[in-house]
Coordinates of C-alpha atoms and ligand atoms in Angstrom, one line a residue:
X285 CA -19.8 109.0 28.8
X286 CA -21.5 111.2 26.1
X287 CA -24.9 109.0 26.5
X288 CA -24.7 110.0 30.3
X289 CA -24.9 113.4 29.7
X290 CA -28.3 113.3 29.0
X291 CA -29.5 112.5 32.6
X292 CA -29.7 115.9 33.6
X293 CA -29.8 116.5 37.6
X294 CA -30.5 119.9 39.0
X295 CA -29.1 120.4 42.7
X296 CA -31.3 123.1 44.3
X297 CA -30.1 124.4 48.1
X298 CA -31.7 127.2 50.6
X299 CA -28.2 130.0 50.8
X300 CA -26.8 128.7 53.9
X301 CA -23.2 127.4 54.0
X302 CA -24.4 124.3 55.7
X303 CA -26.4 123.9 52.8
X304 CA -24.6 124.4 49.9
X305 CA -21.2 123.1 50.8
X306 CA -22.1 119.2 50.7
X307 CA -24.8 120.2 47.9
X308 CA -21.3 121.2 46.0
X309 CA -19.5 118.2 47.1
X310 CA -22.5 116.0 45.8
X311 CA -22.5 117.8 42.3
X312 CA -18.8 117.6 42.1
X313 CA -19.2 113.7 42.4
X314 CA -22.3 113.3 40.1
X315 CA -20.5 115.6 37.4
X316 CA -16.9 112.8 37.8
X317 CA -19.7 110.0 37.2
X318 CA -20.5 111.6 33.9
X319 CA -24.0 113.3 34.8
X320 CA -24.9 116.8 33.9
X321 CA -25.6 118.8 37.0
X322 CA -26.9 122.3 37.3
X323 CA -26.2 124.1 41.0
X324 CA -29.6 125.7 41.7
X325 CA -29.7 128.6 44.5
X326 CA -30.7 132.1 45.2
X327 CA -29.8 134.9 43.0
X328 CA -28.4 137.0 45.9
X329 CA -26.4 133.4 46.9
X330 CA -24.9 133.7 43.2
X331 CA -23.3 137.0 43.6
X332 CA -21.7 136.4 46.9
X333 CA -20.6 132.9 46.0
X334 CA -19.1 134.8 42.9
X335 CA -17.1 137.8 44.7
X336 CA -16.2 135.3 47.9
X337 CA -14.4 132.2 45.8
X338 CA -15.3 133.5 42.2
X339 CA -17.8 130.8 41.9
X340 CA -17.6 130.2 37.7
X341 CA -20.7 130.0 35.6
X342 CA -19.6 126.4 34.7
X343 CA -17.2 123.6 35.5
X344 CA -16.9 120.9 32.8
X345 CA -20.0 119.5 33.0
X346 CA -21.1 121.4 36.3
X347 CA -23.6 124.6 35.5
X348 CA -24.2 127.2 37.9
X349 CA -27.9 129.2 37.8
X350 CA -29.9 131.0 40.0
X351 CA -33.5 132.0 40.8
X352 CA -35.0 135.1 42.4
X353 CA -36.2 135.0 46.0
X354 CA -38.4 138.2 44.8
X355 CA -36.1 140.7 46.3
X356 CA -33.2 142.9 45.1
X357 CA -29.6 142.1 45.7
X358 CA -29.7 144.5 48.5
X359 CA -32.6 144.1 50.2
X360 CA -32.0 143.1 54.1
X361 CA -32.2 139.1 54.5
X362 CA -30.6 139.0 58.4
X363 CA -34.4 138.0 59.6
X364 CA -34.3 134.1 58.7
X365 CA -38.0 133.4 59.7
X366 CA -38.7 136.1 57.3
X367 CA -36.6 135.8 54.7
X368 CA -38.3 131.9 54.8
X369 CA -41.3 133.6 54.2
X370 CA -40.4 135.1 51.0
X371 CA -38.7 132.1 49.6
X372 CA -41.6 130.3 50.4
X373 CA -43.5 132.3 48.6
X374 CA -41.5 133.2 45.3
X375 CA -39.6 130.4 45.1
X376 CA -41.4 127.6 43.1
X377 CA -42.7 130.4 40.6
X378 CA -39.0 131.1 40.1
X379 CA -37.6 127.5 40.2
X380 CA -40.0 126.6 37.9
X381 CA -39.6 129.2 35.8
X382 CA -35.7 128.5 35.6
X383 CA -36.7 124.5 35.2
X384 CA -38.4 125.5 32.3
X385 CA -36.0 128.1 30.2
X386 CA -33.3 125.4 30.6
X387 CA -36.2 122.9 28.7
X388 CA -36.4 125.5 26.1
X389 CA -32.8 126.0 25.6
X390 CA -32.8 122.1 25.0
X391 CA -31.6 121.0 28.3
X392 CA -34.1 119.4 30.1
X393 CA -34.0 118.1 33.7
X394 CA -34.7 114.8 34.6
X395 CA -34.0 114.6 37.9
X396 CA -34.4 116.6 41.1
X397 CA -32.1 116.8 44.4
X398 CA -33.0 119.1 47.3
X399 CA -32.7 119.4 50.8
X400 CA -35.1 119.3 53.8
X401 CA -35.4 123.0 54.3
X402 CA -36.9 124.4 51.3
X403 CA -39.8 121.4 51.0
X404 CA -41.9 123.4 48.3
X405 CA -38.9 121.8 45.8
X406 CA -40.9 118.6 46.2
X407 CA -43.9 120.3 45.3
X408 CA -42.2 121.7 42.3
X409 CA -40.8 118.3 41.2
X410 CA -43.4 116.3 41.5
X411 CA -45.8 119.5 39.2
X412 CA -43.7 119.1 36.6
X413 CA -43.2 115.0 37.1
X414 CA -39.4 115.1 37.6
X415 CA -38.3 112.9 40.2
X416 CA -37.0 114.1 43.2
X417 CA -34.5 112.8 46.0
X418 CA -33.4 114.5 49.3
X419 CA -30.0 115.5 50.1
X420 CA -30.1 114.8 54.2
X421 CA -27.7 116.9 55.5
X422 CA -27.1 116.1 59.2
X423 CA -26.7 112.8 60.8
X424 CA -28.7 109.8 59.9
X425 CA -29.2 109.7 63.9
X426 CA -31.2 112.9 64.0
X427 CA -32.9 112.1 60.7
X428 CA -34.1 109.2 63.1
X429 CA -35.4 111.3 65.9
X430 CA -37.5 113.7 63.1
X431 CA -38.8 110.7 61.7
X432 CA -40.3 109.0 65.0
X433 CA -41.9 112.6 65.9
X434 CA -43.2 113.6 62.8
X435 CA -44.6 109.7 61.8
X436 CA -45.4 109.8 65.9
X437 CA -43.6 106.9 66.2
X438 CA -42.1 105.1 69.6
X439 CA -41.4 106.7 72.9
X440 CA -41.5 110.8 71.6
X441 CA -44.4 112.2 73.0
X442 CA -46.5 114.0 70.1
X443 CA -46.4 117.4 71.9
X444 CA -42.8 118.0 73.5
X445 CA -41.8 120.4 76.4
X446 CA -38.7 122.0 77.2
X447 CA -38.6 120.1 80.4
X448 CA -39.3 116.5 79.5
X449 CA -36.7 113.9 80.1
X450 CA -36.7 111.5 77.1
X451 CA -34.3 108.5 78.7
X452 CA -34.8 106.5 75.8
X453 CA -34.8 106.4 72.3
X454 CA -33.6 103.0 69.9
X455 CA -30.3 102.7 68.5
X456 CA -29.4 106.2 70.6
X457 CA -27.7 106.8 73.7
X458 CA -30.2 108.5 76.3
X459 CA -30.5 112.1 75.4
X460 CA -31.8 114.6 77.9
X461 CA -34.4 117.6 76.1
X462 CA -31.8 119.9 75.7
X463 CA -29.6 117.2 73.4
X464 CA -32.5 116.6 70.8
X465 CA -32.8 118.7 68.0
X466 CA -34.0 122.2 69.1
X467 CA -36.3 122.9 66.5
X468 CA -39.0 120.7 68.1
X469 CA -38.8 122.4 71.0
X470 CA -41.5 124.9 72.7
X471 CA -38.5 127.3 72.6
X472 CA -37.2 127.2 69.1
X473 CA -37.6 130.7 67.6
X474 CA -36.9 129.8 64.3
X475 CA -40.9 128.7 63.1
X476 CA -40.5 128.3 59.4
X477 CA -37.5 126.0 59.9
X478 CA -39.2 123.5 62.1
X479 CA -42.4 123.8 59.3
X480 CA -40.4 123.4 56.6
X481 CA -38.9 119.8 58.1
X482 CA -42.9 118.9 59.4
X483 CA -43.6 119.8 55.8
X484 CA -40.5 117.8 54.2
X485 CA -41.6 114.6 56.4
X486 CA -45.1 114.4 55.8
X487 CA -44.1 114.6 52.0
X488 CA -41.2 111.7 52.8
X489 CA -43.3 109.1 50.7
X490 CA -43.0 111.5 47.4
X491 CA -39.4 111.4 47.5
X492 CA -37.7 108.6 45.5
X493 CA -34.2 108.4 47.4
X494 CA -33.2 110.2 50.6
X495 CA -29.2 110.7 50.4
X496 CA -27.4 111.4 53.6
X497 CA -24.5 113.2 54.6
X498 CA -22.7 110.3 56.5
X499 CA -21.6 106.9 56.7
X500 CA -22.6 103.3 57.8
X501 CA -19.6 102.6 59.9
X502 CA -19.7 106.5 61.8
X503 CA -23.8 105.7 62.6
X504 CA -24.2 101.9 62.2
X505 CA -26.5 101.8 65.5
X506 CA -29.2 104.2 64.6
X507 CA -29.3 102.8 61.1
X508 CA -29.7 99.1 62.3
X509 CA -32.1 99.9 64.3
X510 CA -34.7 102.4 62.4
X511 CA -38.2 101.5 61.1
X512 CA -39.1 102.0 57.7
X513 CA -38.3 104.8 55.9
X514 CA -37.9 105.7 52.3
X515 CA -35.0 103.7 50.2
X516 CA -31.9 105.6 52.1
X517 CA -28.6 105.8 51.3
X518 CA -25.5 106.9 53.3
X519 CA -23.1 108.4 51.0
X520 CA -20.8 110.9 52.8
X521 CA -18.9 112.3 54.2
X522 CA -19.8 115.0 51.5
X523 CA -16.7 117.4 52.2
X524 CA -14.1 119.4 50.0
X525 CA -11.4 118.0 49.1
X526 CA -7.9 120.4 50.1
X527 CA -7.1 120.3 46.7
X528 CA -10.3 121.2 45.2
X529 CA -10.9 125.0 43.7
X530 CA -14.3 124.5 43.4
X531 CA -15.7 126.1 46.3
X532 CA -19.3 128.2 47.2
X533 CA -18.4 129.7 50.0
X534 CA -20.7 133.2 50.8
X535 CA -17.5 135.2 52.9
X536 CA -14.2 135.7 51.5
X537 CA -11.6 134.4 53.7
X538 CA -8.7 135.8 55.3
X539 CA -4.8 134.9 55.0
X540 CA -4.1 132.2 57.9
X541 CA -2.4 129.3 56.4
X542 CA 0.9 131.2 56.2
X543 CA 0.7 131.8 60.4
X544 CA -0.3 127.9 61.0
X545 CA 2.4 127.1 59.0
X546 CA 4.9 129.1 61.6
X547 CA 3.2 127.5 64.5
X548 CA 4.6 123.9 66.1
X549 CA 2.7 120.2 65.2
X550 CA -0.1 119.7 67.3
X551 CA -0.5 122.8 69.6
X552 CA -3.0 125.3 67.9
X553 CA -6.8 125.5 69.3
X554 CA -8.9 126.4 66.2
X555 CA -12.6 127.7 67.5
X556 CA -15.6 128.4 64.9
X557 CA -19.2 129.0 65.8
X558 CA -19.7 128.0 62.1
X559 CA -21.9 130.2 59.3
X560 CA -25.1 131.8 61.5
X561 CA -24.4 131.4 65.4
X562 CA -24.1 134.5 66.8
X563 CA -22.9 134.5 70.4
X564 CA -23.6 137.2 72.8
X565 CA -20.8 140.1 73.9
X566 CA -20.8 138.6 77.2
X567 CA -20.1 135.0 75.8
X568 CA -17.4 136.2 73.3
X569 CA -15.6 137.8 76.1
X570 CA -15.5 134.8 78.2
X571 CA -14.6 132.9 75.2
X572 CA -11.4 135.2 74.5
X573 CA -10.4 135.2 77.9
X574 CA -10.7 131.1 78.2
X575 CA -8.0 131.8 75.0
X576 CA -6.3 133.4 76.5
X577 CA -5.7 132.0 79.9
X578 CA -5.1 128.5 78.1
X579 CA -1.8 130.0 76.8
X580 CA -2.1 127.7 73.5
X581 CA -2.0 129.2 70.3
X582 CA -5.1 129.6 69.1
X583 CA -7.0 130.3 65.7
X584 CA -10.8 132.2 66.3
X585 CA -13.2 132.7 64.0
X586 CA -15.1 135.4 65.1
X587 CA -17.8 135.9 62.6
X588 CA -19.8 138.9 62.5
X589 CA -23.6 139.0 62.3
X590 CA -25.1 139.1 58.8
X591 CA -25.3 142.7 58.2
X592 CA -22.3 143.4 60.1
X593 CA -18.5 143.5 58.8
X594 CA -15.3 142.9 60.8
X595 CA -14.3 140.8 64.3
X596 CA -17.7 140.5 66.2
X597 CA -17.0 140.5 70.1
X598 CA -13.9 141.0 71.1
X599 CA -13.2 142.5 74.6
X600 CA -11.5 145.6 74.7
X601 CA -7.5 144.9 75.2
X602 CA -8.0 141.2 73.7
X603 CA -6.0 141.7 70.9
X604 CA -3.4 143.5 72.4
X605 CA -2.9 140.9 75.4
X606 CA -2.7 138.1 72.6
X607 CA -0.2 139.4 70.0
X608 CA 2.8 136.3 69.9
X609 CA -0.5 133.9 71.4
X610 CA -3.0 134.0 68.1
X611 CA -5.0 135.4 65.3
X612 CA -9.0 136.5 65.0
X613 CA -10.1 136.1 61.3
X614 CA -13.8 136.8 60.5
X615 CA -13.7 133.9 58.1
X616 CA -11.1 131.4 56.9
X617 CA -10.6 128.2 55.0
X618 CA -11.8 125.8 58.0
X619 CA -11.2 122.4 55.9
X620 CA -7.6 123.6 55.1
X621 CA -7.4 124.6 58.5
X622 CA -8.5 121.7 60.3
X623 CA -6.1 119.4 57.8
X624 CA -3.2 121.8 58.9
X625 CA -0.6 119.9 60.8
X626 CA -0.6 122.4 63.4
X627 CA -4.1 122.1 65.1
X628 CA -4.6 120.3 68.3
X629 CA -8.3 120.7 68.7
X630 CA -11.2 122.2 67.4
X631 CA -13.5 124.5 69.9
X632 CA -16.8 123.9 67.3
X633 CA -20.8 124.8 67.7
X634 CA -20.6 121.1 66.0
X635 CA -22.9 121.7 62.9
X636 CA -23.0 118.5 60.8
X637 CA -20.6 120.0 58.2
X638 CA -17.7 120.8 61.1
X639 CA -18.1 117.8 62.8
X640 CA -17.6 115.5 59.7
X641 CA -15.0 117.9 58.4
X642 CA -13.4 117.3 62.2
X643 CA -13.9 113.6 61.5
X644 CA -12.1 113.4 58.2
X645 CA -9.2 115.7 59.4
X646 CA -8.9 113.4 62.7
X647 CA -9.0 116.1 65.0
X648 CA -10.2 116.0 68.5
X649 CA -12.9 118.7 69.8
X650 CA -14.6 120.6 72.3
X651 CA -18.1 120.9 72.2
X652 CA -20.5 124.2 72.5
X653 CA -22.8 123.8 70.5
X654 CA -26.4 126.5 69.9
X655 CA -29.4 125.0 67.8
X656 CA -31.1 122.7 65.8
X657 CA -29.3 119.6 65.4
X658 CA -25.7 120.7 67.3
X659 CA -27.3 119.7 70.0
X660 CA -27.7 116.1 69.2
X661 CA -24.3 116.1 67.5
X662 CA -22.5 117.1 70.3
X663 CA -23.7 114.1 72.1
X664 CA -22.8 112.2 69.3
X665 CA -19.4 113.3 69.4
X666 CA -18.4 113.0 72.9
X667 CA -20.7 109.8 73.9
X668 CA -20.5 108.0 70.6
X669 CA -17.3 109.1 68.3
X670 CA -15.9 109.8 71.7
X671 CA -13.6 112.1 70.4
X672 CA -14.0 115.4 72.5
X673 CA -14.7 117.0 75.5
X674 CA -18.4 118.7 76.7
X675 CA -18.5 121.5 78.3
X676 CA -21.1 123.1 81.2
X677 CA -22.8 126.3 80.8
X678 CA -23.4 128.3 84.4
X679 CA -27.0 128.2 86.1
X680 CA -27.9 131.5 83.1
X681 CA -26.3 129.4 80.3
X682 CA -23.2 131.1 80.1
X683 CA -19.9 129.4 79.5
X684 CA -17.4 130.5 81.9
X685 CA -13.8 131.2 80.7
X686 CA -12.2 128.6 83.3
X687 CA -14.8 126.0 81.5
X688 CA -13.5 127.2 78.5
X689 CA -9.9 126.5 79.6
X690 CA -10.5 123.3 81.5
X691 CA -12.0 122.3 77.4
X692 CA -8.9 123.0 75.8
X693 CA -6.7 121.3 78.1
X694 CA -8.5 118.2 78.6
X695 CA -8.9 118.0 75.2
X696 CA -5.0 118.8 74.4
X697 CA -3.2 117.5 77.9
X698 CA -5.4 115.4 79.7
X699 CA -5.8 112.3 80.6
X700 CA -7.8 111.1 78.0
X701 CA -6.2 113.0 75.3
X702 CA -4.7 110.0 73.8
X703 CA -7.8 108.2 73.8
X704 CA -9.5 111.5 72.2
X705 CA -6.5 111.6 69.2
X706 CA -7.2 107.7 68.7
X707 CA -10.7 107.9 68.3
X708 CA -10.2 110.8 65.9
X709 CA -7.8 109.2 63.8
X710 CA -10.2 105.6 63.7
X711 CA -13.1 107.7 62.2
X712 CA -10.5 109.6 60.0
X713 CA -9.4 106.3 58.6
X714 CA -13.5 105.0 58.3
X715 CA -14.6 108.0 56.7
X716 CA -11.3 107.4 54.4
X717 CA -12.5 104.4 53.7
X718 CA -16.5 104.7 53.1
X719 CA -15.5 107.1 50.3
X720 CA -12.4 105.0 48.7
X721 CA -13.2 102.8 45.6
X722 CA -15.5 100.0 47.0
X723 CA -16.6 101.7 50.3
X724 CA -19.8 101.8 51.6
X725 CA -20.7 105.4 50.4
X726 CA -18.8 105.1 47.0
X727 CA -21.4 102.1 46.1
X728 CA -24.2 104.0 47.2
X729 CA -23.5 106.9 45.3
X730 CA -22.9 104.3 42.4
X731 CA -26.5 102.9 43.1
X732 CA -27.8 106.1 43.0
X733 CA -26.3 106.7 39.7
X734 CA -27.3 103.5 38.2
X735 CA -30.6 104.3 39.3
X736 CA -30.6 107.4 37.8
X737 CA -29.5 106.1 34.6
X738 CA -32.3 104.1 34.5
X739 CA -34.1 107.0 33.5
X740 CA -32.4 107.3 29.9
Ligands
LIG302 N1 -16.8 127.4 57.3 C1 -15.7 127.9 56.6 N2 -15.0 128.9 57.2 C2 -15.3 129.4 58.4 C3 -16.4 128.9 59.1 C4 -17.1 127.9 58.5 O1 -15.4 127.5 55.5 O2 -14.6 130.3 58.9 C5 -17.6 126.3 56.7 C6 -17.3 125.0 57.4 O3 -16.2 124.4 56.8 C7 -18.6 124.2 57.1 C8 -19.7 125.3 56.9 O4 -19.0 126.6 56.8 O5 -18.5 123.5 55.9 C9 -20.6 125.5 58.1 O6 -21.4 124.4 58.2 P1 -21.9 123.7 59.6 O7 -22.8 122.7 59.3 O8 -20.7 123.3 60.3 O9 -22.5 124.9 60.4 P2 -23.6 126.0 60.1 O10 -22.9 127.2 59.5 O11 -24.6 125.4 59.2 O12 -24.2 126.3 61.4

C-alpha cells in the first residue's frame, strides 16, 4: 500500500457537473486502490463545490486543488463559448503552474487524467512528459460516431448539414441528423465545444489510455464493431454511491427525501433537465401543465439559469393548482432520488450521467433531450436499452403538454410498461455486475492500475 502511494495521479475536469461527477467517482476508486490522487479544477469550481456539499481539502489519500481560470470569483461565467475562451487561454499557465508547486512541495505527478473538453491538458502533459489518459464521459457509441468524423472515417460525410439523413452507421441503429451528436452540426452554437473535441481527437494518438464512462455489456455492439482506436477501456458506470459523502456538486440541494418518503412505491414522476439546459417559458409551462394533467405525483427540478436564483419557469397558478400533487426544487440529490422506492419514471434531457444513473437505479424514462450527445442517447435509450418512451416536438419544436402526458403514462400505465420496468431492471443488474469484484469494468480499472504502477 505505502509503495503505491508514490504513483501520483492528478484528475483535472472543465466545472461542469457532467464533468466532475464521474471525474469524482474515478478518483474515489483510484484512491480505494491505494493511488494518490489530486482533484484538479477551477478556482471558482472550488468555492462552490465547498459552500454546496462542503467539498474538504482532502479525503484520506484524495487532495483537492485548484487553478485560476484568470478571473475573480465573481466575474460573470454564464457565456460558455466565452468563458472557453478564457480557460483556453489561462489554463495551461495555471495547471502547470499548480503541476509544478506540488513537485516542489515533494509531491510529484506522474500521471495525468482529463476529459475531452479541455484538450490543452494534453498539451500540458505531454510539456512536462507526464503521461496522460482520457476520462470519456458519454457513451462509448458516440465516442464512435466522433471518431469516424473527425478520422473521416466510413459513411459520415466530412462536411455535415442539418438536413442529411445518415441511415447508416456500424454497430448503430439508423440515426436520423437530429439523433447524432449536435455539436457537429451546422447549427450547434456552442463553437469552442465542438473545437475542443476536433482538437482532443486529432491529439487521440498522444493519449496512452482512453477510459470510458460505461460498460461492455450496456454497449457491446458499437464496441465489437469499431476500428482502431487508442487502447480503450470501459470502466463505468462511474456513479455515486447513496452512501457516499464525498460529493462535488456546484448547487446546494433542497430537502426532498423526506416528501418521497410519504409518497406510495412506484408512482412518483421525477423530471430534470440536468446541470445547463435551460428550456424556454413557453416550454416550462407546457411541461407543468403535462404535470399536472397526468395527476401523478411528481418531483421537478426546475433549475434556474446560471446567474439566476430560485424556480425558473413556472406558470403563474402552477404551484397553487399542484399543492397535495408535487414539489419544484431548484436542485436536489438526483442519485438518492432516482434510488428512492417511490419513483416510477424519470422525465430526463438524458445526459450521459442521468441516463447511467437511471440505469443503475432501474428506473424507466421519458426522453426530451437538448444537445450534444442527449440526442444520441436518447436513441440509445428507447431503441437500444429499450427502457423508455420518446416523445414528439410540434412542427416549431415545442413539446405539447398532452405529449408530455401521453410520456408519463406510457411510461407508468401502458402497455409496454412492464417491458420498460424489465429492461430497466436487466441493465440495473449488468451495470451491478460490470462494477462487482470480477466484472468487466472492475478488471479494467485493475488494468489500468497495474499499468499505472508500472510507472514506479
Ligand atoms: N444532478 C443532481 N441534481 C439535480 C440535477 C442533476 O445531482 O438536481 C446531477 C446528476 O445526478 C448528474 C449531473 O448532475 O450526475 C448532470 O449530468 P448529466 O450528464 O446528466 O447532464 P448535464 O448536466 O451534463 O447536462
Amino acid at each position: 500500500m505505502e509503495e503505491q502511494k508514490k504513483v501520483h495521479v492528478m484528475l483535472v475536469t472543465f466545472a461542469a457537473q457532467g464533468l466532475i461527477n464521474p471525474m469524482l467517482e474515478l478518483a474515489k476508486i483510484l484512491t480505494s486502490k491505494g493511488l494518490w490522487v489530486t482533484f484538479a479544477s477551477t478556482e471558482k469550481a472550488g468555492e462552490r463545490m465547498r459552500k454546496a456539499t462542503n467539498t474538504p481539502a482532502t479525503d484520506k489519500f484524495l487532495q483537492f486543488r485548484y487553478f485560476s481560470d484568470g478571473w475573480g470569483l465573481d466575474a460573470d461565467r454564464s457565456n460558455l463559448d466565452g468563458y472557453m475562451n478564457q480557460i483556453n487561454l489561462v489554463g495551461p499557465k495555471s495547471l502547470t503552474q499548480l503541476i509544478q508547486n506540488l513537485a516542489s512541495q515533494g509531491d510529484p505527478i506522474s500521471f495525468i487524467i482529463g476529459n475531452p473538453f479541455l484538450s490543452w491538458v494534453l498539451d500540458v502533459a505531454e510539456e512536462l512528459k507526464i503521461p496522460y489518459a482520457m476520462l470519456w464521459t458519454q457513451p462509448y457509441a458516440v465516442f464512435a460516431i466522433y471518431y469516424r468524423y473527425f478520422s473521416g472515417l466510413n459513411l459520415l460525410p466530412p462536411v455535415l448539414s442539418d438536413a442529411d439523413i445518415i441511415t447508416d452507421i456500424t454497430g448503430l441503429p439508423t440515426l436520423r441528423v437530429g439523433e447524432l451528436p449536435t455539436y457537429l452540426l451546422p447549427s450547434n452554437p456552442y463553437i469552442n465545444l465542438s473545437e475542443a473535441l476536433s482538437k482532443t481527437f486529432k491529439k487521440l494518438k498522444k493519449v496512452t489510455w482512453i477510459l470510458v464512462n460505461s460498460f461492455i455489456d450496456l454497449e457491446r455492439e458499437a464496441i465489437e464493431k469499431i476500428p482502431d482506436v487508442p487502447p480503450v477501456k470501459l470502466v463505468g458506470p462511474l456513479v455515486r454511491n447513496c452512501g457516499s459523502n464525498l460529493r462535488g456538486d456546484l448547487w446546494r440541494s433542497a430537502d426532498c427525501l423526506e416528501w418521497l418518503d410519504v409518497q406510495s412505491p412506484s408512482t412518483v414522476v421525477y423530471i430534470s433537465f440536468g446541470s445547463w439546459v435551460v428550456r424556454s417559458e413557453k416550454q416550462m409551462e407546457e411541461v407543468a401543465w403535462g404535470l399536472l394533467r397526468s395527476k401523478r405525483p411528481f418531483l421537478w427540478v426546475a433549475k434556474p439559469p446560471e446567474n439566476a436564483t430560485g424556480l425558473w419557469g413556472l406558470p403563474e397558478g402552477f404551484l397553487e393548482e399542484t399543492v397535495g400533487q408535487g414539489k419544484v426544487v431548484d436542485w436536489c440529490p438526483q442519485v438518492e432520488v432516482l434510488s428512492h422506492p417511490s419513483i416510477a419514471c424519470f422525465i430526463t434531457h438524458c445526459g450521459w450521467n442521468s441516463t447511467l444513473e437511471s440505469i443503475v437505479a432501474g428506473v424507466p424514462v421519458v426522453v426530451f433531450p437538448d444537445r450534444g450527445d442527449q440526442t444520441t442517447n436518447a436513441k440509445l435509450l428507447v431503441e437500444v436499452y429499450r427502457t423508455g418512451v420518446g416523445l414528439r416536438t410540434d412542427p416549431s419544436g415545442l413539446l405539447r403538454k398532452e405529449e408530455i402526458e401521453r410520456g408519463i403514462n406510457e411510461a407508468i400505465g401502458g402497455p409496454r410498461a412492464m417491458e420498460f420496468k424489465e429492461n430497466a431492471l436487466k441493465w440495473k443488474f449488468a451495470a451491478r455486475e460490470a462494477v462487482s469484484d470480477g466484472g468487466t469494468s472492475a478488471q479494467n480499472i485493475q488494468a489500468f492500475v497495474d499499468d499505472l504502477l508500472l510507472l514506479l
